mmCIF file with all atom_site columns, C-alpha atoms in Angstrom:
data_model
loop_
_atom_site.group_PDB
_atom_site.id
_atom_site.type_symbol
_atom_site.label_atom_id
_atom_site.label_alt_id
_atom_site.label_comp_id
_atom_site.label_asym_id
_atom_site.label_entity_id
_atom_site.label_seq_id
_atom_site.pdbx_PDB_ins_code
_atom_site.Cartn_x
_atom_site.Cartn_y
_atom_site.Cartn_z
_atom_site.occupancy
_atom_site.B_iso_or_equiv
_atom_site.pdbx_formal_charge
_atom_site.auth_seq_id
_atom_site.auth_comp_id
_atom_site.auth_asym_id
_atom_site.auth_atom_id
_atom_site.pdbx_PDB_model_num
ATOM 1   C CA . UNK A 1 1   ? 84.793  -302.314 45.768  1.00 0.00 ? 1   UNK A CA 1
ATOM 2   C CA . UNK A 1 2   ? 82.287  -301.161 43.217  1.00 0.00 ? 2   UNK A CA 1
ATOM 3   C CA . UNK A 1 3   ? 78.650  -302.162 43.626  1.00 0.00 ? 3   UNK A CA 1
ATOM 4   C CA . UNK A 1 4   ? 76.036  -302.063 40.871  1.00 0.00 ? 4   UNK A CA 1
ATOM 5   C CA . UNK A 1 5   ? 72.264  -301.421 41.381  1.00 0.00 ? 5   UNK A CA 1
ATOM 6   C CA . UNK A 1 6   ? 71.597  -305.127 42.005  1.00 0.00 ? 6   UNK A CA 1
ATOM 7   C CA . UNK A 1 7   ? 74.066  -305.268 44.839  1.00 0.00 ? 7   UNK A CA 1
ATOM 8   C CA . UNK A 1 8   ? 76.683  -307.179 42.855  1.00 0.00 ? 8   UNK A CA 1
ATOM 9   C CA . UNK A 1 9   ? 80.171  -306.242 43.925  1.00 0.00 ? 9   UNK A CA 1
ATOM 10  C CA . UNK A 1 10  ? 83.315  -306.484 41.779  1.00 0.00 ? 10  UNK A CA 1
ATOM 11  C CA . UNK A 1 11  ? 86.353  -306.906 44.000  1.00 0.00 ? 11  UNK A CA 1
ATOM 12  C CA . UNK A 1 12  ? 89.143  -304.378 43.446  1.00 0.00 ? 12  UNK A CA 1
ATOM 13  C CA . UNK A 1 13  ? 91.619  -307.191 42.902  1.00 0.00 ? 13  UNK A CA 1
ATOM 14  C CA . UNK A 1 14  ? 89.460  -308.598 40.099  1.00 0.00 ? 14  UNK A CA 1
ATOM 15  C CA . UNK A 1 15  ? 89.196  -305.153 38.520  1.00 0.00 ? 15  UNK A CA 1
ATOM 16  C CA . UNK A 1 16  ? 92.987  -304.672 38.780  1.00 0.00 ? 16  UNK A CA 1
ATOM 17  C CA . UNK A 1 17  ? 93.577  -308.109 37.291  1.00 0.00 ? 17  UNK A CA 1
ATOM 18  C CA . UNK A 1 18  ? 91.210  -307.380 34.380  1.00 0.00 ? 18  UNK A CA 1
ATOM 19  C CA . UNK A 1 19  ? 92.902  -304.015 33.798  1.00 0.00 ? 19  UNK A CA 1
ATOM 20  C CA . UNK A 1 20  ? 96.341  -305.640 33.733  1.00 0.00 ? 20  UNK A CA 1
ATOM 21  C CA . UNK A 1 21  ? 95.082  -308.325 31.349  1.00 0.00 ? 21  UNK A CA 1
ATOM 22  C CA . UNK A 1 22  ? 93.743  -305.694 28.953  1.00 0.00 ? 22  UNK A CA 1
ATOM 23  C CA . UNK A 1 23  ? 97.028  -303.755 29.170  1.00 0.00 ? 23  UNK A CA 1
ATOM 24  C CA . UNK A 1 24  ? 99.029  -306.936 28.501  1.00 0.00 ? 24  UNK A CA 1
ATOM 25  C CA . UNK A 1 25  ? 96.804  -307.858 25.565  1.00 0.00 ? 25  UNK A CA 1
ATOM 26  C CA . UNK A 1 26  ? 97.202  -304.355 24.134  1.00 0.00 ? 26  UNK A CA 1
ATOM 27  C CA . UNK A 1 27  ? 100.990 -304.514 24.501  1.00 0.00 ? 27  UNK A CA 1
ATOM 28  C CA . UNK A 1 28  ? 101.114 -307.974 22.897  1.00 0.00 ? 28  UNK A CA 1
ATOM 29  C CA . UNK A 1 29  ? 98.994  -306.728 19.983  1.00 0.00 ? 29  UNK A CA 1
ATOM 30  C CA . UNK A 1 30  ? 101.180 -303.613 19.547  1.00 0.00 ? 30  UNK A CA 1
ATOM 31  C CA . UNK A 1 31  ? 104.322 -305.779 19.576  1.00 0.00 ? 31  UNK A CA 1
ATOM 32  C CA . UNK A 1 32  ? 102.760 -308.127 17.024  1.00 0.00 ? 32  UNK A CA 1
ATOM 33  C CA . UNK A 1 33  ? 101.854 -305.219 14.743  1.00 0.00 ? 33  UNK A CA 1
ATOM 34  C CA . UNK A 1 34  ? 105.382 -303.752 14.998  1.00 0.00 ? 34  UNK A CA 1
ATOM 35  C CA . UNK A 1 35  ? 106.940 -307.078 14.053  1.00 0.00 ? 35  UNK A CA 1
ATOM 36  C CA . UNK A 1 36  ? 104.447 -307.467 11.193  1.00 0.00 ? 36  UNK A CA 1
ATOM 37  C CA . UNK A 1 37  ? 105.232 -303.983 9.851   1.00 0.00 ? 37  UNK A CA 1
ATOM 38  C CA . UNK A 1 38  ? 108.957 -304.759 9.955   1.00 0.00 ? 38  UNK A CA 1
ATOM 39  C CA . UNK A 1 39  ? 108.431 -308.078 8.142   1.00 0.00 ? 39  UNK A CA 1
ATOM 40  C CA . UNK A 1 40  ? 106.360 -306.411 5.420   1.00 0.00 ? 40  UNK A CA 1
ATOM 41  C CA . UNK A 1 41  ? 108.956 -303.672 5.024   1.00 0.00 ? 41  UNK A CA 1
ATOM 42  C CA . UNK A 1 42  ? 111.769 -306.221 4.772   1.00 0.00 ? 42  UNK A CA 1
ATOM 43  C CA . UNK A 1 43  ? 109.826 -308.217 2.180   1.00 0.00 ? 43  UNK A CA 1
ATOM 44  C CA . UNK A 1 44  ? 109.216 -305.062 0.133   1.00 0.00 ? 44  UNK A CA 1
ATOM 45  C CA . UNK A 1 45  ? 112.893 -304.071 0.352   1.00 0.00 ? 45  UNK A CA 1
ATOM 46  C CA . UNK A 1 46  ? 113.951 -307.559 -0.684  1.00 0.00 ? 46  UNK A CA 1
ATOM 47  C CA . UNK A 1 47  ? 111.540 -307.569 -3.621  1.00 0.00 ? 47  UNK A CA 1
ATOM 48  C CA . UNK A 1 48  ? 112.829 -304.157 -4.721  1.00 0.00 ? 48  UNK A CA 1
ATOM 49  C CA . UNK A 1 49  ? 116.433 -305.333 -4.507  1.00 0.00 ? 49  UNK A CA 1
ATOM 50  C CA . UNK A 1 50  ? 115.648 -308.498 -6.480  1.00 0.00 ? 50  UNK A CA 1
ATOM 51  C CA . UNK A 1 51  ? 113.743 -306.508 -9.087  1.00 0.00 ? 51  UNK A CA 1
ATOM 52  C CA . UNK A 1 52  ? 116.633 -304.077 -9.450  1.00 0.00 ? 52  UNK A CA 1
ATOM 53  C CA . UNK A 1 53  ? 119.102 -306.956 -9.819  1.00 0.00 ? 53  UNK A CA 1
ATOM 54  C CA . UNK A 1 54  ? 116.894 -308.715 -12.351 1.00 0.00 ? 54  UNK A CA 1
ATOM 55  C CA . UNK A 1 55  ? 116.626 -305.491 -14.336 1.00 0.00 ? 55  UNK A CA 1
ATOM 56  C CA . UNK A 1 56  ? 120.423 -305.234 -14.477 1.00 0.00 ? 56  UNK A CA 1
ATOM 57  C CA . UNK A 1 57  ? 120.735 -308.832 -15.677 1.00 0.00 ? 57  UNK A CA 1
ATOM 58  C CA . UNK A 1 58  ? 118.013 -308.321 -18.292 1.00 0.00 ? 58  UNK A CA 1
ATOM 59  C CA . UNK A 1 59  ? 119.649 -305.151 -19.611 1.00 0.00 ? 59  UNK A CA 1
ATOM 60  C CA . UNK A 1 60  ? 122.998 -306.887 -19.928 1.00 0.00 ? 60  UNK A CA 1
ATOM 61  C CA . UNK A 1 61  ? 121.433 -309.873 -21.694 1.00 0.00 ? 61  UNK A CA 1
ATOM 62  C CA . UNK A 1 62  ? 119.673 -307.558 -24.142 1.00 0.00 ? 62  UNK A CA 1
ATOM 63  C CA . UNK A 1 63  ? 122.899 -305.657 -24.761 1.00 0.00 ? 63  UNK A CA 1
ATOM 64  C CA . UNK A 1 64  ? 124.755 -308.914 -25.394 1.00 0.00 ? 64  UNK A CA 1
ATOM 65  C CA . UNK A 1 65  ? 122.057 -310.075 -27.815 1.00 0.00 ? 65  UNK A CA 1
ATOM 66  C CA . UNK A 1 66  ? 122.445 -306.820 -29.756 1.00 0.00 ? 66  UNK A CA 1
ATOM 67  C CA . UNK A 1 67  ? 126.216 -307.290 -29.875 1.00 0.00 ? 67  UNK A CA 1
ATOM 68  C CA . UNK A 1 68  ? 125.786 -310.817 -31.235 1.00 0.00 ? 68  UNK A CA 1
ATOM 69  C CA . UNK A 1 69  ? 123.325 -309.674 -33.896 1.00 0.00 ? 69  UNK A CA 1
ATOM 70  C CA . UNK A 1 70  ? 125.691 -306.895 -34.976 1.00 0.00 ? 70  UNK A CA 1
ATOM 71  C CA . UNK A 1 71  ? 128.527 -309.412 -35.186 1.00 0.00 ? 71  UNK A CA 1
ATOM 72  C CA . UNK A 1 72  ? 126.346 -311.810 -37.188 1.00 0.00 ? 72  UNK A CA 1
ATOM 73  C CA . UNK A 1 73  ? 125.416 -309.109 -39.701 1.00 0.00 ? 73  UNK A CA 1
ATOM 74  C CA . UNK A 1 74  ? 129.048 -308.066 -39.998 1.00 0.00 ? 74  UNK A CA 1
ATOM 75  C CA . UNK A 1 75  ? 129.999 -311.718 -40.529 1.00 0.00 ? 75  UNK A CA 1
ATOM 76  C CA . UNK A 1 76  ? 127.337 -312.150 -43.212 1.00 0.00 ? 76  UNK A CA 1
ATOM 77  C CA . UNK A 1 77  ? 128.545 -309.028 -45.003 1.00 0.00 ? 77  UNK A CA 1
ATOM 78  C CA . UNK A 1 78  ? 132.155 -310.232 -44.909 1.00 0.00 ? 78  UNK A CA 1
ATOM 79  C CA . UNK A 1 79  ? 131.104 -313.650 -46.239 1.00 0.00 ? 79  UNK A CA 1
ATOM 80  C CA . UNK A 1 80  ? 129.276 -312.046 -49.154 1.00 0.00 ? 80  UNK A CA 1
ATOM 81  C CA . UNK A 1 81  ? 132.342 -309.938 -49.955 1.00 0.00 ? 81  UNK A CA 1
ATOM 82  C CA . UNK A 1 82  ? 134.788 -312.865 -49.772 1.00 0.00 ? 82  UNK A CA 1
ATOM 83  C CA . UNK A 1 83  ? 136.477 -313.528 -53.098 1.00 0.00 ? 83  UNK A CA 1
ATOM 84  C CA . UNK A 1 84  ? 137.219 -317.222 -52.675 1.00 0.00 ? 84  UNK A CA 1
ATOM 85  C CA . UNK A 1 85  ? 136.712 -320.240 -50.448 1.00 0.00 ? 85  UNK A CA 1
ATOM 86  C CA . UNK A 1 86  ? 139.950 -319.634 -48.527 1.00 0.00 ? 86  UNK A CA 1
ATOM 87  C CA . UNK A 1 87  ? 138.877 -316.110 -47.622 1.00 0.00 ? 87  UNK A CA 1
ATOM 88  C CA . UNK A 1 88  ? 135.436 -317.408 -46.582 1.00 0.00 ? 88  UNK A CA 1
ATOM 89  C CA . UNK A 1 89  ? 137.040 -319.993 -44.294 1.00 0.00 ? 89  UNK A CA 1
ATOM 90  C CA . UNK A 1 90  ? 139.259 -317.327 -42.742 1.00 0.00 ? 90  UNK A CA 1
ATOM 91  C CA . UNK A 1 91  ? 136.287 -315.001 -42.137 1.00 0.00 ? 91  UNK A CA 1
ATOM 92  C CA . UNK A 1 92  ? 134.325 -317.839 -40.561 1.00 0.00 ? 92  UNK A CA 1
ATOM 93  C CA . UNK A 1 93  ? 137.238 -318.880 -38.360 1.00 0.00 ? 93  UNK A CA 1
ATOM 94  C CA . UNK A 1 94  ? 137.714 -315.302 -37.125 1.00 0.00 ? 94  UNK A CA 1
ATOM 95  C CA . UNK A 1 95  ? 133.978 -314.979 -36.469 1.00 0.00 ? 95  UNK A CA 1
ATOM 96  C CA . UNK A 1 96  ? 133.789 -318.196 -34.445 1.00 0.00 ? 96  UNK A CA 1
ATOM 97  C CA . UNK A 1 97  ? 136.909 -317.329 -32.409 1.00 0.00 ? 97  UNK A CA 1
ATOM 98  C CA . UNK A 1 98  ? 135.659 -313.809 -31.681 1.00 0.00 ? 98  UNK A CA 1
ATOM 99  C CA . UNK A 1 99  ? 132.204 -315.056 -30.726 1.00 0.00 ? 99  UNK A CA 1
ATOM 100 C CA . UNK A 1 100 ? 133.598 -317.689 -28.372 1.00 0.00 ? 100 UNK A CA 1
ATOM 101 C CA . UNK A 1 101 ? 135.759 -315.098 -26.623 1.00 0.00 ? 101 UNK A CA 1
ATOM 102 C CA . UNK A 1 102 ? 132.811 -312.734 -26.412 1.00 0.00 ? 102 UNK A CA 1
ATOM 103 C CA . UNK A 1 103 ? 130.518 -315.441 -25.019 1.00 0.00 ? 103 UNK A CA 1
ATOM 104 C CA . UNK A 1 104 ? 133.045 -316.287 -22.323 1.00 0.00 ? 104 UNK A CA 1
ATOM 105 C CA . UNK A 1 105 ? 133.388 -312.667 -21.239 1.00 0.00 ? 105 UNK A CA 1
ATOM 106 C CA . UNK A 1 106 ? 129.640 -312.150 -21.313 1.00 0.00 ? 106 UNK A CA 1
ATOM 107 C CA . UNK A 1 107 ? 128.971 -315.294 -19.290 1.00 0.00 ? 107 UNK A CA 1
ATOM 108 C CA . UNK A 1 108 ? 131.411 -314.095 -16.619 1.00 0.00 ? 108 UNK A CA 1
ATOM 109 C CA . UNK A 1 109 ? 129.831 -310.639 -16.653 1.00 0.00 ? 109 UNK A CA 1
ATOM 110 C CA . UNK A 1 110 ? 126.290 -312.035 -16.323 1.00 0.00 ? 110 UNK A CA 1
ATOM 111 C CA . UNK A 1 111 ? 127.408 -314.358 -13.554 1.00 0.00 ? 111 UNK A CA 1
ATOM 112 C CA . UNK A 1 112 ? 128.986 -311.486 -11.618 1.00 0.00 ? 112 UNK A CA 1
ATOM 113 C CA . UNK A 1 113 ? 125.900 -309.311 -12.105 1.00 0.00 ? 113 UNK A CA 1
ATOM 114 C CA . UNK A 1 114 ? 123.546 -312.092 -10.965 1.00 0.00 ? 114 UNK A CA 1
ATOM 115 C CA . UNK A 1 115 ? 125.757 -312.856 -7.957  1.00 0.00 ? 115 UNK A CA 1
ATOM 116 C CA . UNK A 1 116 ? 125.817 -309.184 -6.974  1.00 0.00 ? 116 UNK A CA 1
ATOM 117 C CA . UNK A 1 117 ? 122.024 -308.977 -7.313  1.00 0.00 ? 117 UNK A CA 1
ATOM 118 C CA . UNK A 1 118 ? 121.604 -312.010 -5.056  1.00 0.00 ? 118 UNK A CA 1
ATOM 119 C CA . UNK A 1 119 ? 124.056 -310.617 -2.493  1.00 0.00 ? 119 UNK A CA 1
ATOM 120 C CA . UNK A 1 120 ? 122.297 -307.234 -2.492  1.00 0.00 ? 120 UNK A CA 1
ATOM 121 C CA . UNK A 1 121 ? 118.950 -308.933 -1.953  1.00 0.00 ? 121 UNK A CA 1
ATOM 122 C CA . UNK A 1 122 ? 120.419 -311.043 0.853   1.00 0.00 ? 122 UNK A CA 1
ATOM 123 C CA . UNK A 1 123 ? 121.779 -307.927 2.585   1.00 0.00 ? 123 UNK A CA 1
ATOM 124 C CA . UNK A 1 124 ? 118.279 -306.489 2.685   1.00 0.00 ? 124 UNK A CA 1
ATOM 125 C CA . UNK A 1 125 ? 116.899 -309.614 4.333   1.00 0.00 ? 125 UNK A CA 1
ATOM 126 C CA . UNK A 1 126 ? 119.635 -309.937 6.992   1.00 0.00 ? 126 UNK A CA 1
ATOM 127 C CA . UNK A 1 127 ? 118.873 -308.233 10.312  1.00 0.00 ? 127 UNK A CA 1
ATOM 128 C CA . UNK A 1 128 ? 120.792 -305.027 10.743  1.00 0.00 ? 128 UNK A CA 1
#
């Protein structure tokens, strides 16, 4: 037992208990910090994956918008060059058909890209 200058004694068992309590508190804090670091890292990875996926979707959407504008200008030029109403109707019919096909393909492509982005983000979040 340790005695201070006033004659107060701290039993060895009390000292051992206090030491164990401090060690347990330190271990609990270290475990908490490790879990927190992992959670922050996972959140950052998930955000990066989502951002990457969103960038892919945005690039595709911009590319599709450019394609549609090019098609619209081509359509307008063909309409101006049409010699009669029948030719104008034919140009318009071809334009509408082509645009509908293009929209369908682009919608599928965007859907696949968005699905892949979501799956990639989900993989990051799942425990390994």
